[in-house]
C-alpha positions as a printed Julia matrix, in Angstrom:
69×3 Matrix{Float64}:
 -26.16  -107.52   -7.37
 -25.28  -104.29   -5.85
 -27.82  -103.49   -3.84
 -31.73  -104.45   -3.21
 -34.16  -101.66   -2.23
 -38.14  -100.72   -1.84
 -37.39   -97.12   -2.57
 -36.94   -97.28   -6.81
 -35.22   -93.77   -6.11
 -32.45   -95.37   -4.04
 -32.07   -97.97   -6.97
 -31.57   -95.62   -9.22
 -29.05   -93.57   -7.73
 -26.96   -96.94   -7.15
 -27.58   -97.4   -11.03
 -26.22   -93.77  -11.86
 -23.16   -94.11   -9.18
 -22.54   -97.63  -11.02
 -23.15   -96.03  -14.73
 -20.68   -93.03  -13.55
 -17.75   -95.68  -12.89
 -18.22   -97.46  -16.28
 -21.14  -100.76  -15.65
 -23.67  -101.36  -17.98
 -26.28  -100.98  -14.56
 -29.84  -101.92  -14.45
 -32.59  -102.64  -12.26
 -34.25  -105.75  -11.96
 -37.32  -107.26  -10.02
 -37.19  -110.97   -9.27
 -39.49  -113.19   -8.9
 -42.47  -110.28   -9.39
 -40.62  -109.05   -5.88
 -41.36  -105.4    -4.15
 -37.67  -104.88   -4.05
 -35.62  -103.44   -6.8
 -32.48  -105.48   -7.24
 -29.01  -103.27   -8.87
 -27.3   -105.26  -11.39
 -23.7   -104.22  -12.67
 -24.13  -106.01  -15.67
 -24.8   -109.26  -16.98
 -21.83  -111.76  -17.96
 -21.29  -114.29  -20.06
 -18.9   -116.62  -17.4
 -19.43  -117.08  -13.42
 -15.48  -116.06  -14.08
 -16.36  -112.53  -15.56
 -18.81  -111.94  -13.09
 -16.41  -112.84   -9.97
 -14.18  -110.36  -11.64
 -16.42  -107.54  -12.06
 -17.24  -108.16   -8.34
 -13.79  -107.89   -6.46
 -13.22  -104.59   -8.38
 -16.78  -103.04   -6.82
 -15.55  -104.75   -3.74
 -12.11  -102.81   -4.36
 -14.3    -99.32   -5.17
 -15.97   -99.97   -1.62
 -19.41  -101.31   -3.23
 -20.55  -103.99   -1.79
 -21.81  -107.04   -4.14
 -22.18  -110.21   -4.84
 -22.83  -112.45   -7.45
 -26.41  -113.81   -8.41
 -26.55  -116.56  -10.71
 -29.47  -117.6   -12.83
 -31.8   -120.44  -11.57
């Protein structure tokens, strides 16, 4: 996750600046929430996902890693 907002507009410009660099971005609402939650993709291993994460981190986006319930 990239980024949570109430504004869809500020969602989406984290999706384009996240689309620009390469990520398969999209926006998600959990649990039928207000917010809009910025995924950088979805990953087949916790290990893919960690690594996806420390090169955002690297690229000064902060992140972290949501895993399924």
């Amino acid at each position: 996750i990239t980024g949570s907002y109430l504004q869809k507009a500020n969602a989406n410009e984290m999706k384009s600046k996240l689309e620009k660099i390469g990520h398969k971005a999209e926006i998600l609402n959990f649990d039928d929430s207000e917010y809009h939650a910025v995924t950088a993709g979805r990953f087949k291993t916790y290990d893919d996902a960690t690594s996806v994460s420390r090169t955002l981190s690297g690229k000064g986006i902060d992140n972290y890693v949501h895993r399924r319930k």
